[in-house]
CSV table of C-alpha atoms in Angstrom, one decimal:
chain,number,residue,atom,x,y,z
A,1,MET,CA,8.5,31.6,-21.7
A,2,THR,CA,11.3,29.5,-21.3
A,3,HIS,CA,11.5,30.1,-17.6
A,4,ARG,CA,8.0,29.5,-17.0
A,5,LEU,CA,8.3,25.8,-19.2
A,6,ALA,CA,11.2,24.9,-16.9
A,7,LEU,CA,9.5,25.7,-13.3
A,8,SER,CA,5.8,24.2,-14.6
A,9,LEU,CA,8.0,20.9,-16.0
A,10,LEU,CA,9.7,21.0,-12.3
A,11,GLY,CA,6.6,21.3,-10.2
A,12,LEU,CA,3.9,19.5,-12.1
A,13,THR,CA,6.3,16.3,-12.4
A,14,SER,CA,7.2,16.5,-8.9
A,15,PHE,CA,3.8,17.0,-8.0
A,16,GLY,CA,2.3,14.3,-9.7
A,17,LEU,CA,4.8,11.4,-9.2
A,18,ALA,CA,4.6,12.2,-5.5
A,19,GLY,CA,1.2,11.3,-5.4
A,20,CYS,CA,2.1,8.0,-6.4
A,21,ALA,CA,4.2,7.0,-3.1
A,22,ALA,CA,2.4,5.8,0.1
A,23,PHE,CA,2.8,3.9,3.5
A,24,SER,CA,0.3,0.5,3.4
A,25,PRO,CA,-1.7,0.1,6.6
A,26,ASP,CA,0.3,-3.4,7.7
A,27,SER,CA,3.7,-2.2,6.6
A,28,GLY,CA,3.4,-5.3,4.2
A,29,MET,CA,2.5,-8.0,6.5
A,30,LYS,CA,-0.6,-8.9,4.7
A,31,ALA,CA,1.9,-10.9,2.1
A,32,VAL,CA,3.7,-12.5,5.2
A,33,SER,CA,0.1,-13.4,6.9
A,34,GLU,CA,-1.3,-14.9,3.5
A,35,LEU,CA,2.0,-16.9,3.0
A,36,THR,CA,2.4,-18.5,6.4
A,37,SER,CA,-1.5,-19.5,6.8
A,38,GLN,CA,-1.4,-21.1,3.3
A,39,THR,CA,2.0,-23.2,4.2
A,40,ILE,CA,2.0,-24.0,7.9
A,41,ASN,CA,-1.7,-22.9,8.6
A,42,LYS,CA,-0.6,-20.6,11.5
A,43,ASP,CA,-1.5,-16.9,12.4
A,44,VAL,CA,1.2,-14.1,12.3
A,45,ALA,CA,0.7,-10.5,14.1
A,46,PHE,CA,3.0,-7.5,13.6
A,47,VAL,CA,2.8,-6.4,17.2
A,48,ARG,CA,3.2,-2.6,17.4
A,49,THR,CA,0.6,-1.0,19.5
A,50,THR,CA,-0.3,-1.9,23.5
A,51,GLU,CA,-3.6,-3.0,22.4
A,52,GLY,CA,-1.9,-5.4,20.1
A,53,ALA,CA,0.6,-6.4,22.6
A,54,GLY,CA,-2.7,-7.2,25.1
A,55,ALA,CA,-4.5,-9.5,23.0
A,56,VAL,CA,-1.2,-11.4,22.2
A,57,ASP,CA,-0.7,-12.1,25.8
A,58,ALA,CA,-4.0,-13.1,26.2
A,59,ARG,CA,-4.3,-15.6,23.1
A,60,GLY,CA,-0.6,-16.9,24.6
A,61,ARG,CA,-1.7,-17.7,28.0
A,62,GLN,CA,-5.2,-19.3,26.4
A,63,LEU,CA,-2.6,-21.5,24.5
A,64,LEU,CA,-0.4,-22.1,27.5
A,65,SER,CA,-3.3,-22.9,29.7
A,66,ARG,CA,-3.4,-26.8,28.5
A,67,THR,CA,-1.1,-29.2,27.5
A,68,LEU,CA,1.2,-27.8,24.6
A,69,SER,CA,0.9,-29.9,21.3
A,70,ILE,CA,3.6,-29.0,18.7
A,71,GLU,CA,1.1,-26.9,16.7
A,72,THR,CA,0.1,-24.8,19.9
A,73,ALA,CA,4.0,-24.5,20.3
A,74,VAL,CA,4.5,-23.4,17.2
A,75,GLN,CA,1.8,-20.7,17.2
A,76,ILE,CA,2.6,-19.5,20.4
A,77,ALA,CA,6.5,-18.8,19.0
A,78,LEU,CA,5.0,-17.1,15.9
A,79,LEU,CA,2.6,-14.6,18.1
A,80,ASN,CA,5.1,-14.0,21.2
A,81,ASN,CA,9.1,-14.1,19.7
A,82,LYS,CA,10.7,-11.3,19.7
A,83,GLY,CA,12.9,-12.4,17.2
A,84,LEU,CA,10.7,-12.5,14.4
A,85,GLN,CA,9.1,-9.2,15.9
A,86,ALA,CA,12.4,-7.7,15.1
A,87,ALA,CA,12.4,-9.5,11.5
A,88,TYR,CA,9.0,-7.7,11.1
A,89,ASN,CA,10.4,-4.4,12.0
A,90,GLU,CA,13.2,-4.9,9.2
A,91,LEU,CA,10.1,-5.4,6.8
A,92,ALA,CA,8.7,-1.9,7.7
A,93,LEU,CA,12.0,-0.4,7.4
A,94,ALA,CA,12.3,-1.9,3.8
A,95,GLU,CA,9.0,-0.5,2.9
A,96,THR,CA,10.3,3.1,4.0
A,97,ASP,CA,13.1,2.7,1.6
A,98,LEU,CA,10.1,1.8,-1.2
A,99,VAL,CA,8.5,5.0,-0.4
A,100,GLU,CA,12.0,6.8,-0.4
A,101,GLN,CA,12.7,5.4,-3.8
A,102,SER,CA,9.2,6.2,-5.2
A,103,LEU,CA,9.4,9.6,-4.4
A,104,PRO,CA,11.0,12.3,-6.8
A,105,PRO,CA,13.7,14.2,-5.5
A,106,ASN,CA,13.2,17.6,-4.0
A,107,PRO,CA,13.5,20.7,-5.9
A,108,VAL,CA,16.4,23.2,-4.6
A,109,PHE,CA,15.0,26.9,-4.1
A,110,SER,CA,17.9,29.4,-3.6
A,111,VAL,CA,17.6,32.8,-3.0
A,112,SER,CA,20.5,35.1,-3.3
A,113,ARG,CA,20.8,39.4,-2.8
A,114,ILE,CA,23.8,41.6,-3.9
A,115,SER,CA,23.7,45.5,-3.3
A,116,GLY,CA,26.6,48.3,-3.5
A,117,ASN,CA,26.6,51.5,-4.6
A,118,GLY,CA,22.4,52.0,-4.3
A,119,ALA,CA,22.6,49.0,-7.3
A,120,SER,CA,21.2,45.9,-6.0
A,121,GLU,CA,20.2,42.5,-7.3
A,122,ILE,CA,18.1,39.8,-6.3
A,123,GLU,CA,18.2,36.1,-8.1
A,124,ARG,CA,15.9,33.1,-7.5
A,125,GLN,CA,16.3,29.6,-8.5
A,126,ILE,CA,14.6,26.4,-8.5
A,127,VAL,CA,16.8,23.5,-9.1
A,128,GLY,CA,15.3,20.2,-10.3
A,129,ASP,CA,17.3,16.7,-11.1
A,130,ILE,CA,15.8,16.0,-14.7
A,131,LEU,CA,17.8,12.7,-14.8
A,132,ALA,CA,16.2,11.5,-11.3
A,133,LEU,CA,12.8,12.4,-12.4
A,134,ALA,CA,13.3,10.6,-15.9
A,135,THR,CA,14.4,7.3,-14.0
A,136,LEU,CA,11.9,7.6,-11.4
A,137,PRO,CA,9.3,4.9,-12.8
A,138,PHE,CA,12.2,2.5,-13.5
A,139,ARG,CA,14.0,3.0,-10.1
A,140,SER,CA,10.3,2.6,-8.7
A,141,GLU,CA,9.8,-0.5,-10.0
A,142,ILE,CA,13.4,-2.2,-8.6
A,143,ALA,CA,12.4,-0.5,-5.2
A,144,ARG,CA,9.2,-3.0,-5.5
A,145,ASP,CA,11.2,-6.2,-5.9
A,146,ARG,CA,13.4,-5.0,-3.5
A,147,PHE,CA,10.3,-4.8,-1.1
A,148,ARG,CA,8.4,-8.0,-2.3
A,149,GLN,CA,11.9,-9.7,-1.4
A,150,ALA,CA,11.9,-8.1,2.1
A,151,GLN,CA,8.5,-9.4,2.4
A,152,LEU,CA,9.5,-13.0,1.5
A,153,ARG,CA,12.7,-12.7,3.8
A,154,ALA,CA,10.2,-12.1,6.6
A,155,SER,CA,7.8,-14.9,5.5
A,156,LEU,CA,11.2,-17.4,5.7
A,157,ALA,CA,12.3,-16.2,9.5
A,158,THR,CA,8.6,-17.1,10.1
A,159,LEU,CA,9.1,-20.6,8.7
A,160,ARG,CA,12.3,-20.8,10.2
A,161,LEU,CA,11.0,-20.3,13.3
A,162,ALA,CA,8.3,-22.7,13.1
A,163,ALA,CA,10.8,-25.4,12.1
A,164,ASP,CA,13.4,-24.7,15.1
A,165,VAL,CA,10.1,-24.8,17.5
A,166,ARG,CA,9.2,-28.3,15.9
A,167,ARG,CA,12.4,-29.7,16.3
A,168,ALA,CA,12.9,-28.5,20.0
A,169,TYR,CA,9.2,-29.5,20.8
A,170,TRP,CA,10.5,-33.4,19.4
A,171,ARG,CA,13.8,-33.6,21.3
A,172,ALA,CA,12.0,-32.1,24.8
A,173,VAL,CA,9.0,-34.6,24.3
A,174,GLY,CA,11.4,-37.5,23.1
A,175,GLY,CA,13.7,-36.2,26.4
A,176,ASN,CA,10.8,-36.5,28.7
A,177,GLU,CA,9.9,-40.2,27.6
A,178,MET,CA,13.3,-41.0,27.8
A,179,VAL,CA,13.7,-39.9,31.5
A,180,ALA,CA,10.5,-41.7,32.5
A,181,LEU,CA,12.3,-45.1,31.0
A,182,LEU,CA,14.9,-44.3,32.7
A,183,THR,CA,13.4,-43.4,35.9
A,184,ASP,CA,12.0,-46.7,36.0
A,185,ALA,CA,15.1,-48.6,35.0
A,186,LYS,CA,16.5,-47.0,37.8
A,187,ALA,CA,14.8,-48.3,40.5
A,188,THR,CA,14.6,-51.6,39.5
A,189,ALA,CA,18.3,-51.6,39.2
A,190,GLU,CA,18.5,-50.0,42.2
A,191,SER,CA,16.5,-52.7,44.1
A,192,THR,CA,18.7,-55.5,42.0
A,193,ALA,CA,21.9,-53.9,43.7
A,194,GLN,CA,20.8,-53.9,47.1
A,195,LEU,CA,19.6,-58.0,46.3
A,196,ALA,CA,22.8,-58.6,44.7
A,197,VAL,CA,24.7,-57.5,48.1
A,198,LYS,CA,22.6,-59.3,50.6
A,199,LEU,CA,22.9,-62.0,48.2
A,200,GLY,CA,26.8,-61.5,48.4
A,201,GLU,CA,26.9,-61.4,52.0
A,202,THR,CA,25.2,-65.0,52.3
A,203,GLY,CA,27.8,-66.0,49.8
A,204,SER,CA,25.2,-67.0,47.0
A,205,ILE,CA,26.5,-64.8,44.3
A,206,ASN,CA,30.3,-63.9,43.6
A,207,LYS,CA,32.0,-60.8,43.5
A,208,LEU,CA,31.7,-61.2,39.6
A,209,ASP,CA,28.1,-61.1,39.3
A,210,GLN,CA,27.9,-58.6,42.5
A,211,ALA,CA,29.9,-56.2,40.7
A,212,ARG,CA,27.9,-56.4,37.3
A,213,GLU,CA,24.6,-55.5,39.0
A,214,GLN,CA,26.1,-52.7,40.4
A,215,VAL,CA,27.8,-51.1,37.6
A,216,PHE,CA,24.8,-51.4,35.9
A,217,TYR,CA,22.8,-49.7,38.7
A,218,ALA,CA,25.7,-46.8,38.3
A,219,GLU,CA,25.8,-46.6,34.3
A,220,THR,CA,21.8,-46.2,35.0
A,221,THR,CA,22.0,-43.2,37.3
A,222,ALA,CA,24.6,-41.6,34.9
A,223,ASP,CA,22.7,-42.2,32.1
A,224,LEU,CA,19.6,-40.7,33.6
A,225,ALA,CA,21.1,-37.7,35.0
A,226,THR,CA,22.5,-37.1,31.1
A,227,ALA,CA,18.7,-37.6,30.0
A,228,ARG,CA,17.2,-35.2,32.8
A,229,GLN,CA,20.0,-32.2,31.6
A,230,THR,CA,19.3,-33.1,28.0
A,231,ALA,CA,15.4,-32.9,28.5
A,232,THR,CA,15.7,-29.5,30.6
A,233,SER,CA,18.3,-27.9,27.5
A,234,ALA,CA,15.2,-29.0,25.2
A,235,ARG,CA,12.9,-27.9,27.4
A,236,GLU,CA,14.7,-24.4,27.7
A,237,LYS,CA,15.5,-23.9,24.0
A,238,LEU,CA,11.9,-24.5,23.3
A,239,ALA,CA,10.7,-21.8,26.2
A,240,ARG,CA,13.0,-19.6,24.2
A,241,LEU,CA,12.2,-19.9,21.0
A,242,MET,CA,8.2,-19.5,22.0
A,243,GLY,CA,9.5,-16.1,23.9
A,244,LEU,CA,8.5,-16.9,27.1
A,245,TRP,CA,9.1,-14.5,30.2
A,246,ASP,CA,8.7,-16.2,34.0
A,247,GLY,CA,5.2,-16.6,33.9
A,248,GLY,CA,5.2,-19.1,31.1
A,249,LEU,CA,8.0,-21.3,32.0
A,250,ASP,CA,5.8,-23.8,33.7
A,251,PHE,CA,4.3,-25.0,30.4
A,252,ARG,CA,3.1,-28.7,30.3
A,253,LEU,CA,4.4,-31.1,27.4
A,254,PRO,CA,3.2,-34.6,26.7
A,255,ASN,CA,5.4,-37.5,28.8
A,256,GLN,CA,6.0,-39.4,25.7
A,257,LEU,CA,6.0,-39.0,21.7
A,258,PRO,CA,3.1,-39.9,20.1
A,259,PRO,CA,2.6,-43.2,18.0
A,260,LEU,CA,3.9,-43.5,14.3
A,261,PRO,CA,1.4,-42.6,11.6
A,262,ARG,CA,-0.1,-45.5,10.0
A,263,ARG,CA,1.7,-45.0,6.9
A,264,PRO,CA,4.6,-42.6,5.5
A,265,GLN,CA,3.9,-39.7,3.1
A,266,ALA,CA,3.9,-40.4,-0.6
A,267,LEU,CA,5.9,-37.5,-2.3
A,268,PRO,CA,6.9,-37.9,-5.9
A,269,SER,CA,7.1,-34.8,-7.0
A,270,ILE,CA,8.7,-33.6,-4.0
A,271,GLU,CA,11.8,-32.1,-6.2
A,272,ALA,CA,9.3,-30.0,-7.9
A,273,ASP,CA,7.2,-29.1,-5.5
A,274,ALA,CA,10.6,-27.8,-3.5
A,275,VAL,CA,12.1,-25.6,-6.6
A,276,ALA,CA,8.0,-24.3,-6.8
A,277,HIS,CA,7.8,-23.4,-3.2
A,278,ARG,CA,11.2,-22.8,-1.5
A,279,ILE,CA,11.0,-19.0,-0.2
A,280,ASP,CA,14.9,-18.8,-0.5
A,281,LEU,CA,14.4,-19.7,-4.6
A,282,GLN,CA,12.0,-16.9,-4.9
A,283,ILE,CA,14.0,-14.3,-3.0
A,284,ALA,CA,16.8,-15.3,-5.5
A,285,ARG,CA,14.9,-14.9,-8.5
A,286,LEU,CA,13.4,-11.7,-7.4
A,287,GLU,CA,17.0,-10.4,-6.6
A,288,LEU,CA,17.8,-11.7,-10.0
A,289,SER,CA,15.0,-9.4,-11.6
A,290,ALA,CA,16.0,-6.6,-10.0
A,291,LEU,CA,19.4,-6.9,-10.9
A,292,ALA,CA,18.4,-7.1,-14.4
A,293,LYS,CA,16.4,-4.0,-14.5
A,294,SER,CA,19.2,-2.2,-12.8
A,295,LEU,CA,21.9,-3.5,-15.4
A,296,ASN,CA,19.2,-2.0,-18.2
A,297,LEU,CA,18.9,1.5,-16.3
A,298,THR,CA,22.7,1.5,-15.8
A,299,GLU,CA,23.4,0.7,-19.6
A,300,ALA,CA,20.8,3.6,-20.4
A,301,THR,CA,22.1,6.2,-18.4
A,302,ARG,CA,25.7,5.3,-18.7
A,303,PHE,CA,26.8,8.4,-20.6
A,304,VAL,CA,24.5,11.0,-19.0
A,305,THR,CA,24.7,11.0,-15.1
A,306,LEU,CA,24.1,14.2,-14.4
A,307,LEU,CA,21.7,16.4,-15.9
A,308,ASP,CA,19.7,19.7,-13.5
A,309,LEU,CA,17.7,22.1,-14.9
A,310,ALA,CA,17.1,25.4,-13.3
A,311,GLY,CA,14.8,27.9,-13.5
A,312,ILE,CA,16.2,31.5,-12.7
A,313,SER,CA,14.5,35.0,-12.0
A,314,ARG,CA,16.7,37.8,-11.5
A,315,ARG,CA,15.5,41.9,-10.7
A,316,THR,CA,18.1,44.3,-10.8
A,317,ARG,CA,17.4,48.0,-9.4
A,318,ASP,CA,19.9,50.4,-10.5
A,319,PRO,CA,19.8,54.3,-9.1
A,320,GLU,CA,20.6,55.7,-12.6
A,321,GLY,CA,17.8,53.8,-14.3
A,322,ALA,CA,14.5,52.0,-13.9
A,323,PRO,CA,14.4,48.8,-12.2
A,324,PHE,CA,14.2,45.8,-14.8
A,325,ARG,CA,13.5,41.5,-14.6
A,326,GLU,CA,15.3,38.7,-16.4
A,327,ARG,CA,13.8,35.4,-16.6
A,328,GLY,CA,16.1,32.2,-17.7
A,329,PHE,CA,16.8,28.8,-16.9
A,330,ASP,CA,20.3,26.6,-16.3
A,331,VAL,CA,21.1,23.0,-17.4
A,332,GLN,CA,24.0,21.6,-15.8
A,333,PHE,CA,25.1,17.9,-17.1
A,334,GLN,CA,28.4,16.1,-17.2
A,335,ILE,CA,30.4,15.5,-20.1
A,336,PRO,CA,31.5,11.9,-20.0
A,337,ILE,CA,35.4,12.6,-20.8
A,338,PHE,CA,37.4,10.4,-18.9
A,339,ASP,CA,34.6,8.1,-17.5
A,340,GLY,CA,32.2,7.2,-20.2
A,341,GLY,CA,29.8,4.8,-17.5
A,342,GLU,CA,32.3,1.2,-18.5
A,343,VAL,CA,32.8,0.7,-14.7
A,344,ARG,CA,29.4,1.0,-13.6
A,345,VAL,CA,28.6,-1.0,-16.4
A,346,ARG,CA,30.4,-3.8,-15.8
A,347,GLN,CA,30.0,-3.9,-12.3
A,348,ALA,CA,26.3,-4.1,-12.9
A,349,ALA,CA,26.8,-6.9,-15.3
A,350,GLU,CA,29.3,-8.8,-13.0
A,351,THR,CA,26.7,-8.7,-10.0
A,352,TYR,CA,24.0,-10.1,-12.3
A,353,ASN,CA,26.0,-13.1,-13.2
A,354,PHE,CA,26.9,-13.9,-9.7
A,355,ALA,CA,23.8,-13.6,-8.9
A,356,PHE,CA,22.4,-15.9,-11.8
A,357,ASN,CA,25.3,-18.6,-10.8
A,358,ARG,CA,24.2,-18.4,-7.0
A,359,LEU,CA,20.5,-18.8,-8.2
A,360,THR,CA,21.6,-21.8,-10.4
A,361,GLU,CA,23.9,-23.2,-7.4
A,362,ARG,CA,20.9,-22.6,-5.1
A,363,ALA,CA,18.2,-24.7,-7.5
A,364,VAL,CA,20.6,-27.6,-7.8
A,365,ASN,CA,20.8,-27.6,-3.7
A,366,VAL,CA,17.6,-27.3,-3.0
A,367,ARG,CA,16.5,-30.6,-5.2
A,368,SER,CA,19.2,-32.7,-3.8
A,369,GLU,CA,18.1,-31.3,-0.2
A,370,ALA,CA,14.5,-32.3,-1.0
A,371,ARG,CA,15.6,-36.1,-2.3
A,372,ASP,CA,17.8,-36.6,0.8
A,373,ALA,CA,15.1,-35.1,3.3
A,374,TYR,CA,12.6,-37.7,1.6
A,375,ARG,CA,15.2,-40.2,2.1
A,376,VAL,CA,16.1,-39.9,6.1
A,377,TYR,CA,12.1,-39.5,6.4
A,378,ARG,CA,11.2,-42.8,4.8
A,379,SER,CA,14.4,-44.5,6.2
A,380,GLY,CA,13.1,-43.1,9.8
A,381,TYR,CA,10.1,-44.0,9.4
A,382,ASP,CA,11.1,-47.9,8.9
A,383,ILE,CA,13.6,-47.8,11.5
A,384,ALA,CA,10.9,-46.3,14.0
A,385,SER,CA,8.1,-49.2,12.5
A,386,HIS,CA,10.8,-51.8,12.8
A,387,TYR,CA,11.2,-51.3,16.3
A,388,GLN,CA,7.8,-50.9,16.7
A,389,ARG,CA,6.3,-54.3,15.0
A,390,GLU,CA,9.1,-56.3,15.4
A,391,ILE,CA,12.1,-55.4,17.7
A,392,ILE,CA,9.3,-54.5,20.9
A,393,PRO,CA,7.1,-56.7,20.4
A,394,LEU,CA,9.8,-59.8,20.2
A,395,ARG,CA,11.6,-58.6,23.8
A,396,LYS,CA,7.9,-58.7,25.6
A,397,ILE,CA,7.9,-62.2,24.3
A,398,ILE,CA,11.4,-62.8,25.6
A,399,THR,CA,10.5,-61.4,28.8
A,400,GLU,CA,7.6,-62.9,29.4
A,401,GLU,CA,8.9,-66.6,28.3
A,402,MET,CA,12.7,-66.1,31.0
A,403,GLN,CA,9.7,-64.6,33.8
A,404,LEU,CA,7.7,-68.1,33.0
A,405,ARG,CA,11.4,-69.9,33.0
A,406,PHE,CA,12.3,-68.3,36.2
A,407,SER,CA,9.0,-69.3,37.9
A,408,SER,CA,9.5,-72.7,37.1
A,409,MET,CA,13.1,-72.5,38.4
A,410,GLN,CA,14.5,-73.5,34.6
A,411,VAL,CA,17.1,-70.2,34.8
A,412,ASP,CA,18.5,-68.2,37.9
A,413,ILE,CA,18.0,-64.5,38.3
A,414,PHE,CA,21.0,-63.4,36.6
A,415,ALA,CA,19.5,-64.5,33.5
A,416,LEU,CA,16.2,-62.9,34.1
A,417,LEU,CA,18.1,-59.9,34.8
A,418,THR,CA,20.7,-59.6,31.9
A,419,GLU,CA,17.4,-60.1,29.4
A,420,ALA,CA,16.0,-56.8,31.3
A,421,ARG,CA,19.2,-55.1,30.6
A,422,GLN,CA,18.8,-56.2,26.9
A,423,ARG,CA,15.0,-54.9,26.6
A,424,LEU,CA,15.7,-52.0,28.4
A,425,ALA,CA,18.2,-51.0,25.5
A,426,SER,CA,15.7,-52.1,23.1
A,427,LEU,CA,13.0,-49.8,24.6
A,428,ARG,CA,15.8,-46.7,24.6
A,429,GLY,CA,16.2,-47.5,20.9
A,430,ALA,CA,12.6,-47.4,19.9
A,431,ILE,CA,12.6,-44.0,21.8
A,432,ASP,CA,15.4,-42.7,20.0
A,433,ALA,CA,14.3,-44.1,16.6
A,434,ARG,CA,10.8,-42.6,16.9
A,435,GLN,CA,12.4,-39.0,18.1
A,436,ARG,CA,14.8,-39.1,14.8
A,437,PHE,CA,11.5,-40.0,12.7
A,438,PHE,CA,9.7,-37.2,13.7
A,439,LEU,CA,12.7,-34.7,13.6
A,440,ALA,CA,13.1,-36.0,10.0
A,441,GLN,CA,9.2,-35.1,9.5
A,442,SER,CA,9.8,-31.3,10.2
A,443,ASP,CA,12.9,-31.4,7.9
A,444,LEU,CA,11.0,-32.8,5.2
A,445,GLN,CA,8.4,-30.2,5.6
A,446,THR,CA,11.4,-27.5,5.9
A,447,ALA,CA,12.8,-28.8,2.6
A,448,VAL,CA,9.8,-28.4,0.7
A,449,ASN,CA,8.8,-24.8,2.1
A,450,GLY,CA,12.0,-23.4,3.1
A,451,GLY,CA,13.0,-22.3,6.8
A,452,GLY,CA,16.0,-24.1,7.3
A,453,ALA,CA,19.7,-23.0,8.6
A,454,PRO,CA,21.0,-20.2,6.0
A,455,ALA,CA,22.9,-21.7,3.3
A,456,ASP,CA,26.3,-20.5,2.1
A,457,GLY,CA,26.1,-17.7,0.0
A,458,ASP,CA,22.5,-17.0,0.7
A,459,ASN,CA,22.6,-13.6,1.6
A,460,SER,CA,21.0,-10.9,-0.5
A,461,THR,CA,23.2,-9.4,-3.1
A,462,THR,CA,22.7,-5.8,-3.7
A,463,LEU,CA,24.1,-3.5,-6.6
A,464,ALA,CA,25.1,0.0,-5.2
A,465,ALA,CA,27.4,0.6,-8.3
A,466,ALA,CA,24.2,0.2,-10.7
A,467,ALA,CA,22.3,2.6,-8.7
A,468,PRO,CA,21.8,5.9,-11.5
A,469,ALA,CA,20.6,8.0,-8.4
A,470,ASP,CA,24.0,8.0,-7.0
A,471,ALA,CA,25.9,8.1,-10.2
A,472,GLY,CA,27.4,11.4,-10.7
A,473,HIS,CA,26.5,13.0,-6.9
């Protein structure tokens, strides 16, 4: 009777719990897709089939057929970047860990036969880990928290890629505008330098003025070469982030940055929004929750780390008597004489405290990053707007007045050229200010939602020492 009870307990428990574990049809991508759609209003795709790859390629070609906007560039990257696909592969691997931790341990079946002098003995055993079965619901709950963390990490990788694309896009477009400006400036400087040479040959200007025009032309040529290299490098980085191969490298970008918005965003609750929405904080909170559950489980199993139940059936045949059968059970458990689980409990407690302090530090940093990002955004807007409203219009007035005075011979050509160099410096400053504003705008979105560069100590903390399944085995 005891033997049947042991077999029934092992069998029913194992089969009953095994029915709860299964793989999801999308490897957990639904949560990633929903969060990405809500945060940046973009689509994501986990490409695992030939048909899926074909659909992604077709949409990518369609988006690349026209001049890229920043939103189009982000969408292409989210569909095409293979590094992001690798992050989704990690999510699929995390689901395998969830399913594995949700399955009961397989029972062990053994058969032995001993014979000699005409007698024989056959023994059959089925052994199950009762402690693992008893703690399975708790371990499954911890595994679900870990899987949710993996989903958030995949979402964080998605937002990080989108943020990187935005920065690269603004640098590439701003580089194009700077190249166009310096190309025109070089042509003008070249003409001026040639005129200075001719005037110098006639003795109309001295060597000092002639050298000034020559050096301006030389400096503008060097600046143009630098700007072209900067724009090319930014374009290459954008192409890498969008995951483009040879066929897509001829994509078109705008020649200049867009105008500033009419007014900056007012975000009075940016700190609260960042604390509520930052994905890295959500990951840290889930980590702390999982560690708390692991700590409770470790404390509950600190004295009992091994508990195996075996059902035994033995059949003996003796030539001098009738065969007979024996049934029974065997229980194995560990006696905590030397190790009462204090080491595992201490490790679990300190790991929990470590994660708690990291979470607190991260929350403080998130609030500070949000405040700083908004200040940079507002100052960037004010500076770019100052160039747009004050400096550039005043430079235009000065240029027009200098041309009128030159026409009436009130100023000479060199005064006009000096003003042209100053106006060029102002235009370059305006382009740089607008580019820095749009970069700050991207960083502001990142500060609220997450997706910036990994912070120090941002790696997830694991609790290997507190896992009850490893204890005693």
